[in-house]
CSV table of N, CA and C in Angstrom, one decimal:
chain,number,residue,atom,x,y,z
A,48,MET,N,107.3,108.1,84.1
A,48,MET,CA,108.0,107.5,84.6
A,48,MET,C,107.9,105.9,84.7
A,49,ALA,N,109.1,104.5,85.3
A,49,ALA,CA,108.7,102.9,84.8
A,49,ALA,C,108.7,103.5,85.8
A,50,THR,N,107.2,101.7,86.3
A,50,THR,CA,107.4,101.1,87.5
A,50,THR,C,108.6,100.9,88.6
A,51,GLU,N,109.1,100.7,89.4
A,51,GLU,CA,110.3,100.0,90.2
A,51,GLU,C,110.1,99.4,91.0
A,52,LYS,N,111.2,98.2,91.6
A,52,LYS,CA,110.6,97.6,93.0
A,52,LYS,C,111.5,97.7,93.8
A,53,ILE,N,112.1,97.7,95.1
A,53,ILE,CA,112.5,97.1,95.8
A,53,ILE,C,111.7,96.1,95.9
A,54,GLU,N,113.2,95.0,97.5
A,54,GLU,CA,112.4,94.0,97.8
A,54,GLU,C,113.5,93.8,99.0
A,55,ALA,N,112.9,93.1,99.8
A,55,ALA,CA,113.7,92.9,101.6
A,55,ALA,C,112.9,91.2,102.1
A,56,GLU,N,113.4,90.2,103.2
A,56,GLU,CA,113.7,89.0,103.1
A,56,GLU,C,113.5,89.1,104.5
A,57,VAL,N,112.7,88.3,104.7
A,57,VAL,CA,112.3,88.6,106.7
A,57,VAL,C,113.0,87.0,106.8
A,58,GLU,N,113.6,86.8,107.7
A,58,GLU,CA,113.5,85.7,108.2
A,58,GLU,C,112.6,85.5,109.3
A,59,ILE,N,111.4,84.2,109.6
A,59,ILE,CA,110.8,84.3,110.2
A,59,ILE,C,111.0,82.6,111.1
A,60,LYS,N,110.4,82.3,112.4
A,60,LYS,CA,110.6,81.6,113.4
A,60,LYS,C,109.3,80.8,113.5
A,61,SER,N,108.1,81.2,113.3
A,61,SER,CA,107.0,80.8,113.3
A,61,SER,C,106.0,80.1,112.3
A,62,PRO,N,105.1,79.5,112.1
A,62,PRO,CA,104.3,78.8,110.5
A,62,PRO,C,104.9,79.7,109.8
A,63,ALA,N,104.6,79.6,108.6
A,63,ALA,CA,104.4,79.9,107.7
A,63,ALA,C,102.4,80.7,107.8
A,64,GLU,N,102.0,79.1,107.8
A,64,GLU,CA,100.8,80.0,107.7
A,64,GLU,C,100.4,80.5,109.1
A,65,LYS,N,100.7,80.9,109.6
A,65,LYS,CA,100.4,81.7,110.7
A,65,LYS,C,100.4,82.6,110.7
A,66,VAL,N,102.0,83.3,110.3
A,66,VAL,CA,101.9,84.3,110.0
A,66,VAL,C,100.7,84.7,108.2
A,67,TYR,N,100.9,84.4,107.7
A,67,TYR,CA,100.5,84.1,106.8
A,67,TYR,C,98.4,84.4,107.3
A,68,SER,N,98.5,83.7,108.1
A,68,SER,CA,97.1,84.1,108.7
A,68,SER,C,96.9,85.5,108.9
A,69,VAL,N,97.7,85.9,109.4
A,69,VAL,CA,97.5,87.6,110.3
A,69,VAL,C,98.1,88.1,109.3
A,70,VAL,N,98.7,88.3,108.0
A,70,VAL,CA,98.3,89.3,107.3
A,70,VAL,C,97.7,89.4,106.4
A,71,ARG,N,96.8,87.5,106.5
A,71,ARG,CA,95.6,88.1,105.0
A,71,ARG,C,94.3,88.1,105.6
A,72,SER,N,94.1,88.0,106.7
A,72,SER,CA,93.5,88.6,107.3
A,72,SER,C,92.4,88.2,108.7
A,73,GLN,N,94.3,88.0,109.8
A,73,GLN,CA,94.0,88.5,111.2
A,73,GLN,C,94.6,90.4,111.4
A,74,ASN,N,94.4,91.4,110.0
A,74,ASN,CA,95.0,92.6,110.4
A,74,ASN,C,95.1,93.2,111.6
A,75,HIS,N,93.7,92.8,112.3
A,75,HIS,CA,93.6,93.5,113.7
A,75,HIS,C,94.2,92.9,115.2
A,76,VAL,N,94.9,92.3,114.3
A,76,VAL,CA,96.5,91.6,115.4
A,76,VAL,C,97.1,92.5,115.3
A,77,VAL,N,98.1,93.0,114.3
A,77,VAL,CA,99.5,94.0,114.0
A,77,VAL,C,99.6,94.7,115.1
A,78,PRO,N,98.4,95.8,115.5
A,78,PRO,CA,98.7,96.9,116.0
A,78,PRO,C,98.7,96.1,117.5
A,79,LYS,N,98.2,95.6,117.6
A,79,LYS,CA,98.5,94.9,120.0
A,79,LYS,C,100.4,94.7,119.6
A,80,ALA,N,100.5,93.3,118.2
A,80,ALA,CA,102.3,93.6,117.5
A,80,ALA,C,103.0,94.0,117.8
A,81,ALA,N,102.8,95.2,117.1
A,81,ALA,CA,103.4,96.5,116.5
A,81,ALA,C,102.9,97.4,116.6
A,82,SER,N,102.9,97.5,118.2
A,82,SER,CA,102.3,99.0,118.8
A,82,SER,C,102.9,99.8,118.7
A,83,ASP,N,104.0,100.0,118.2
A,83,ASP,CA,104.8,101.2,118.6
A,83,ASP,C,105.1,101.8,117.3
A,84,LYS,N,104.3,100.9,116.3
A,84,LYS,CA,104.8,101.6,115.0
A,84,LYS,C,102.9,101.8,113.9
A,85,ILE,N,101.8,100.9,114.6
A,85,ILE,CA,100.7,100.7,114.0
A,85,ILE,C,100.1,101.4,115.6
A,86,HIS,N,98.7,101.8,115.1
A,86,HIS,CA,98.4,102.4,115.7
A,86,HIS,C,97.2,102.1,115.9
A,87,HIS,N,96.6,101.7,114.3
A,87,HIS,CA,94.4,101.1,114.3
A,87,HIS,C,94.2,100.8,113.3
A,88,VAL,N,93.7,100.1,112.8
A,88,VAL,CA,93.4,99.2,111.1
A,88,VAL,C,92.4,99.1,111.3
A,89,GLU,N,90.8,99.4,110.8
A,89,GLU,CA,89.8,98.7,110.5
A,89,GLU,C,89.5,98.8,109.3
A,90,VAL,N,88.1,97.9,109.3
A,90,VAL,CA,87.7,97.9,107.6
A,90,VAL,C,87.3,98.8,107.7
A,91,HIS,N,87.6,99.3,106.1
A,91,HIS,CA,86.6,100.3,105.4
A,91,HIS,C,85.2,99.7,104.8
A,92,GLU,N,86.0,98.9,103.5
A,92,GLU,CA,85.1,98.1,102.3
A,92,GLU,C,84.9,96.9,102.7
A,93,GLY,N,83.9,95.8,103.2
A,93,GLY,CA,84.0,94.2,102.6
A,93,GLY,C,84.5,94.1,104.3
A,94,ASP,N,85.5,93.6,104.7
A,94,ASP,CA,85.5,92.6,105.5
A,94,ASP,C,87.4,91.8,105.9
A,95,TRP,N,87.7,91.3,107.2
A,95,TRP,CA,88.8,91.6,106.7
A,95,TRP,C,89.5,90.2,106.2
A,96,GLU,N,88.7,89.2,105.7
A,96,GLU,CA,88.8,88.2,105.5
A,96,GLU,C,89.2,88.1,103.6
A,97,THR,N,87.8,89.1,102.8
A,97,THR,CA,87.5,88.9,101.5
A,97,THR,C,88.9,89.3,100.6
A,98,HIS,N,88.9,88.8,99.2
A,98,HIS,CA,89.9,89.2,98.2
A,98,HIS,C,89.1,90.9,97.7
A,99,GLY,N,89.9,92.3,98.0
A,99,GLY,CA,89.0,93.5,97.2
A,99,GLY,C,88.4,94.2,97.8
A,100,SER,N,88.8,93.6,99.4
A,100,SER,CA,88.6,94.6,101.2
A,100,SER,C,88.9,96.1,101.1
A,101,ILE,N,88.7,97.3,100.6
A,101,ILE,CA,89.6,98.2,101.5
A,101,ILE,C,89.4,98.8,103.1
A,102,LYS,N,90.6,98.3,103.4
A,102,LYS,CA,91.4,98.4,104.5
A,102,LYS,C,91.6,100.3,105.3
A,103,LEU,N,91.6,100.9,106.2
A,103,LEU,CA,92.5,101.7,107.0
A,103,LEU,C,93.7,101.5,107.6
A,104,TRP,N,95.1,102.0,107.8
A,104,TRP,CA,95.8,101.5,108.6
A,104,TRP,C,95.5,103.5,109.2
A,105,LYS,N,97.0,103.2,110.3
A,105,LYS,CA,97.1,104.7,111.1
A,105,LYS,C,98.4,104.2,112.1
A,106,TYR,N,99.2,104.4,111.4
A,106,TYR,CA,100.7,104.0,111.8
A,106,TYR,C,101.6,105.8,111.9
A,107,THR,N,103.2,105.8,112.0
A,107,THR,CA,104.1,106.8,112.5
A,107,THR,C,105.2,105.5,112.1
A,108,ILE,N,105.3,106.5,111.1
A,108,ILE,CA,107.0,106.3,110.4
A,108,ILE,C,107.9,107.8,110.1
A,109,ASP,N,109.1,107.3,111.1
A,109,ASP,CA,109.7,107.8,111.6
A,109,ASP,C,109.1,109.2,111.2
A,110,GLY,N,108.7,109.4,113.3
A,110,GLY,CA,108.1,110.2,113.8
A,110,GLY,C,106.9,110.8,113.9
A,111,LYS,N,106.6,110.2,112.1
A,111,LYS,CA,105.7,111.4,111.7
A,111,LYS,C,104.8,110.5,111.6
A,112,ALA,N,103.2,110.3,112.5
A,112,ALA,CA,102.1,109.9,111.8
A,112,ALA,C,101.6,109.9,110.1
A,113,GLU,N,101.0,109.0,109.6
A,113,GLU,CA,100.0,108.5,108.1
A,113,GLU,C,98.9,107.0,108.5
A,114,VAL,N,98.8,107.4,107.0
A,114,VAL,CA,98.0,107.0,106.9
A,114,VAL,C,97.3,106.1,105.3
A,115,LEU,N,97.1,105.1,105.6
A,115,LEU,CA,96.9,104.5,104.4
A,115,LEU,C,95.8,103.8,104.2
A,116,LYS,N,94.8,103.8,103.0
A,116,LYS,CA,93.6,103.3,102.7
A,116,LYS,C,94.6,101.8,102.4
A,117,GLU,N,94.7,100.8,101.8
A,117,GLU,CA,94.2,99.7,100.6
A,117,GLU,C,93.5,99.2,100.5
A,118,LYS,N,93.8,98.0,99.1
A,118,LYS,CA,92.8,97.5,98.8
A,118,LYS,C,93.7,96.3,98.3
A,119,VAL,N,93.0,95.3,99.3
A,119,VAL,CA,93.9,94.0,99.3
A,119,VAL,C,93.6,92.9,98.2
A,120,ILE,N,94.2,92.3,97.9
A,120,ILE,CA,94.5,91.3,96.1
A,120,ILE,C,95.4,89.8,97.2
A,121,LEU,N,94.3,89.1,97.1
A,121,LEU,CA,94.5,87.1,97.8
A,121,LEU,C,95.3,86.5,96.7
A,122,ASP,N,95.9,85.3,96.9
A,122,ASP,CA,96.4,84.9,96.4
A,122,ASP,C,96.9,83.3,96.8
A,123,ASP,N,95.9,82.6,97.8
A,123,ASP,CA,95.8,82.0,98.7
A,123,ASP,C,96.6,80.8,97.8
A,124,GLU,N,96.5,80.9,97.3
A,124,GLU,CA,97.4,79.3,97.0
A,124,GLU,C,98.5,79.4,97.4
A,125,LYS,N,99.3,80.4,96.5
A,125,LYS,CA,101.3,81.2,96.5
A,125,LYS,C,100.6,81.1,98.0
A,126,GLU,N,99.2,81.9,99.1
A,126,GLU,CA,100.1,82.5,99.9
A,126,GLU,C,100.7,83.9,100.0
A,127,ILE,N,100.1,84.6,99.0
A,127,ILE,CA,100.9,86.3,98.7
A,127,ILE,C,99.5,86.9,98.7
A,128,VAL,N,99.8,88.0,99.7
A,128,VAL,CA,99.2,89.4,100.2
A,128,VAL,C,99.5,90.0,99.0
A,129,THR,N,98.8,91.1,98.5
A,129,THR,CA,99.4,92.4,97.3
A,129,THR,C,98.2,94.0,98.0
A,130,LEU,N,98.7,94.6,98.2
A,130,LEU,CA,97.7,95.3,99.1
A,130,LEU,C,98.1,97.0,98.2
A,131,VAL,N,97.6,96.8,97.7
A,131,VAL,CA,97.5,98.5,96.5
A,131,VAL,C,97.0,99.2,96.9
A,132,ALA,N,97.5,100.8,97.0
A,132,ALA,CA,97.5,101.6,98.0
A,132,ALA,C,96.4,102.2,96.9
A,133,VAL,N,95.3,103.4,97.5
A,133,VAL,CA,93.7,103.9,96.3
A,133,VAL,C,94.2,105.4,97.4
A,134,GLU,N,94.7,105.6,98.8
A,134,GLU,CA,94.7,107.1,99.3
A,134,GLU,C,95.9,106.2,100.9
A,135,GLY,N,96.4,107.7,100.5
A,135,GLY,CA,97.6,107.5,101.7
A,135,GLY,C,98.7,108.5,101.6
A,136,HIS,N,99.2,108.2,102.7
A,136,HIS,CA,100.8,110.1,103.3
A,136,HIS,C,101.5,109.2,101.2
A,137,CYS,N,101.5,108.3,101.2
A,137,CYS,CA,102.6,106.9,100.8
A,137,CYS,C,102.5,108.1,99.2
A,138,LEU,N,101.3,108.2,98.9
A,138,LEU,CA,100.2,108.5,97.1
A,138,LEU,C,100.9,109.6,97.2
A,139,ASP,N,101.2,111.1,98.3
A,139,ASP,CA,101.8,112.5,98.0
A,139,ASP,C,103.2,112.1,96.8
A,140,LEU,N,103.8,111.0,97.2
A,140,LEU,CA,105.4,110.9,96.7
A,140,LEU,C,105.3,109.9,95.2
A,141,TYR,N,104.5,108.6,95.2
A,141,TYR,CA,104.5,108.1,94.6
A,141,TYR,C,102.5,108.0,93.8
A,142,LYS,N,102.9,107.5,92.8
A,142,LYS,CA,101.6,108.2,91.4
A,142,LYS,C,100.9,106.6,92.3
A,143,THR,N,102.2,105.4,92.4
A,143,THR,CA,101.4,103.5,92.3
A,143,THR,C,102.5,103.6,93.7
A,144,TYR,N,101.2,101.8,94.3
A,144,TYR,CA,102.1,102.5,95.2
A,144,TYR,C,101.8,100.5,95.4
A,145,LYS,N,102.4,99.4,96.4
A,145,LYS,CA,101.8,98.6,96.2
A,145,LYS,C,102.6,97.9,96.8
A,146,ILE,N,102.3,97.0,97.5
A,146,ILE,CA,103.5,96.3,99.3
A,146,ILE,C,102.8,95.0,98.2
A,147,ILE,N,103.5,93.4,98.2
A,147,ILE,CA,103.0,92.3,98.0
A,147,ILE,C,103.8,91.8,98.7
A,148,VAL,N,103.4,90.9,99.6
A,148,VAL,CA,103.5,89.5,100.7
A,148,VAL,C,104.3,88.3,100.9
A,149,ASP,N,104.5,87.5,100.8
A,149,ASP,CA,104.9,86.4,99.9
A,149,ASP,C,105.4,85.4,101.0
A,150,VAL,N,104.6,85.0,101.2
A,150,VAL,CA,104.9,84.6,103.1
A,150,VAL,C,105.2,82.7,102.6
A,151,ASN,N,106.5,82.1,103.3
A,151,ASN,CA,107.0,81.2,102.3
A,151,ASN,C,107.7,80.0,104.5
A,152,PRO,N,108.3,79.4,104.4
A,152,PRO,CA,108.8,78.8,105.4
A,152,PRO,C,109.3,78.9,105.6
A,153,GLY,N,110.0,79.8,107.0
A,153,GLY,CA,110.8,80.3,107.1
A,153,GLY,C,111.4,82.0,106.6
A,154,VAL,N,110.6,82.6,105.8
A,154,VAL,CA,111.3,83.5,105.4
A,154,VAL,C,110.1,84.0,104.3
A,155,VAL,N,109.2,85.3,104.5
A,155,VAL,CA,108.6,85.9,104.0
A,155,VAL,C,109.5,87.3,103.2
A,156,LYS,N,108.8,87.5,102.7
A,156,LYS,CA,109.6,88.2,100.7
A,156,LYS,C,109.0,89.7,101.3
A,157,ILE,N,108.9,90.9,101.1
A,157,ILE,CA,108.7,91.7,101.3
A,157,ILE,C,108.8,93.1,99.7
A,158,THR,N,108.0,92.9,99.0
A,158,THR,CA,108.4,93.5,97.7
A,158,THR,C,107.4,95.2,97.7
A,159,ILE,N,107.8,96.0,97.0
A,159,ILE,CA,107.2,96.9,96.2
A,159,ILE,C,107.2,97.8,95.4
A,160,GLU,N,106.6,97.8,95.2
A,160,GLU,CA,106.1,97.8,93.3
A,160,GLU,C,106.3,99.7,93.3
A,161,TYR,N,106.4,100.6,92.7
A,161,TYR,CA,106.1,102.0,93.1
A,161,TYR,C,106.5,102.6,91.4
A,162,GLU,N,105.3,103.9,91.6
A,162,GLU,CA,105.9,104.9,90.2
A,162,GLU,C,106.4,106.1,91.0
A,163,LYS,N,107.2,106.5,90.6
A,163,LYS,CA,107.9,108.1,91.7
A,163,LYS,C,107.4,109.0,91.0
A,164,ARG,N,106.5,110.1,91.6
A,164,ARG,CA,106.3,111.2,90.8
A,164,ARG,C,106.8,112.1,89.9
A,165,THR,N,108.7,112.5,90.5
A,165,THR,CA,109.1,113.2,90.1
A,165,THR,C,110.6,112.1,89.9
A,166,VAL,N,111.3,112.5,88.6
A,166,VAL,CA,112.4,112.1,89.2
A,166,VAL,C,113.3,112.4,90.8
A,167,ASP,N,112.9,113.2,90.9
A,167,ASP,CA,113.6,113.6,92.7
A,167,ASP,C,113.8,112.7,93.5
A,168,THR,N,112.6,112.4,93.7
A,168,THR,CA,111.9,111.2,94.3
A,168,THR,C,112.9,109.9,94.6
A,169,PRO,N,112.5,109.5,96.3
A,169,PRO,CA,113.6,108.6,96.4
A,169,PRO,C,112.8,107.2,96.6
A,170,ALA,N,113.5,106.3,96.9
A,170,ALA,CA,113.1,105.3,96.8
A,170,ALA,C,112.0,104.9,98.1
A,171,PRO,N,111.1,103.8,98.7
A,171,PRO,CA,110.6,104.6,99.4
A,171,PRO,C,111.2,102.9,100.7
A,172,ASN,N,112.8,102.9,100.5
A,172,ASN,CA,113.4,102.0,101.4
A,172,ASN,C,112.9,102.2,103.6
A,173,HIS,N,112.4,103.5,103.3
A,173,HIS,CA,112.5,103.7,104.7
A,173,HIS,C,111.0,103.1,105.0
A,174,TYR,N,110.1,102.8,103.9
A,174,TYR,CA,108.5,102.5,104.1
A,174,TYR,C,109.2,100.5,104.1
A,175,LEU,N,109.9,100.4,103.6
A,175,LEU,CA,110.5,98.7,103.1
A,175,LEU,C,111.1,98.5,104.6
A,176,GLN,N,111.6,99.3,104.9
A,176,GLN,CA,112.3,98.4,105.9
A,176,GLN,C,111.1,98.9,107.8
A,177,PHE,N,110.4,99.6,107.5
A,177,PHE,CA,108.9,99.9,108.1
A,177,PHE,C,108.8,98.5,108.2
A,178,LEU,N,108.4,98.3,107.2
A,178,LEU,CA,107.7,96.4,106.7
A,178,LEU,C,108.2,95.2,107.4
A,179,VAL,N,109.4,95.2,107.4
A,179,VAL,CA,110.8,94.3,108.2
A,179,VAL,C,110.9,94.3,108.7
A,180,ASN,N,110.3,95.6,109.9
A,180,ASN,CA,110.4,95.3,111.5
A,180,ASN,C,108.9,94.8,112.0
A,181,ILE,N,107.6,95.2,111.2
A,181,ILE,CA,106.8,95.2,111.1
A,181,ILE,C,106.2,93.9,111.2
A,182,VAL,N,107.0,92.7,110.3
A,182,VAL,CA,106.6,91.6,109.9
A,182,VAL,C,107.5,90.8,111.2
A,183,LYS,N,108.8,91.3,111.6
A,183,LYS,CA,109.6,90.8,112.8
A,183,LYS,C,108.6,90.7,114.2
A,184,ASP,N,108.3,91.8,113.8
A,184,ASP,CA,107.0,92.3,115.1
A,184,ASP,C,106.5,91.0,114.9
A,185,ILE,N,105.4,90.7,113.8
A,185,ILE,CA,104.2,89.2,114.1
A,185,ILE,C,105.0,88.4,114.3
A,186,ASP,N,106.4,88.3,113.8
A,186,ASP,CA,106.2,86.6,113.8
A,186,ASP,C,106.8,86.7,115.4
A,187,ALA,N,107.8,88.0,116.2
A,187,ALA,CA,107.6,87.8,117.2
A,187,ALA,C,106.4,87.6,118.3
A,188,HIS,N,105.8,88.0,117.9
A,188,HIS,CA,103.9,87.9,118.9
A,188,HIS,C,103.0,86.9,118.5
A,189,ILE,N,103.4,86.1,117.1
A,189,ILE,CA,103.0,85.0,117.0
A,189,ILE,C,104.0,83.7,118.3
A,190,LEU,N,105.3,84.4,118.0
A,190,LEU,CA,105.6,82.8,119.0
A,190,LEU,C,106.1,83.0,120.5
A,191,ASN,N,105.2,83.9,121.1
A,191,ASN,CA,105.1,84.4,122.1
A,191,ASN,C,103.9,83.7,123.0
A,192,PRO,N,104.3,83.3,123.8
A,192,PRO,CA,102.9,82.4,124.6
A,192,PRO,C,101.8,82.6,125.2
A,193,THR,N,102.0,83.6,125.7
A,193,THR,CA,101.0,84.6,126.6
A,193,THR,C,100.0,85.2,125.4
A,194,ASN,N,100.6,84.9,123.3
A,194,ASN,CA,99.3,85.6,122.7
A,194,ASN,C,98.2,84.9,122.7
């Protein structure tokens, strides 16, 4: 099967560099910003800020608890963070699964690149919407003066 991709754009009101910072190296903020979705994130190998680090995410999507262990690839020049799935529920459906978060002033572009395990496997639209909602939560969290 060929690699496919789906994309979405999320408008943001907070400064792009602050959103990029959370996505890049302040993942520990995400469970606070999106507590109804993300329950826990921890560094599995490396640290919060280093290219190639591996993190384990625990979250609930569509009422189902899931995990994702991902390896982070950083492009600070372009402000792009790529998360490559190395373990987790998404790999039950997809042979490969990669989330690309491209942060720009006023908009965050989210791309999921994936390879289906079977012809009947649906596109990961529910994961894309989940990520859109998390970016909105991060934006709101940054804008909240009490944070």
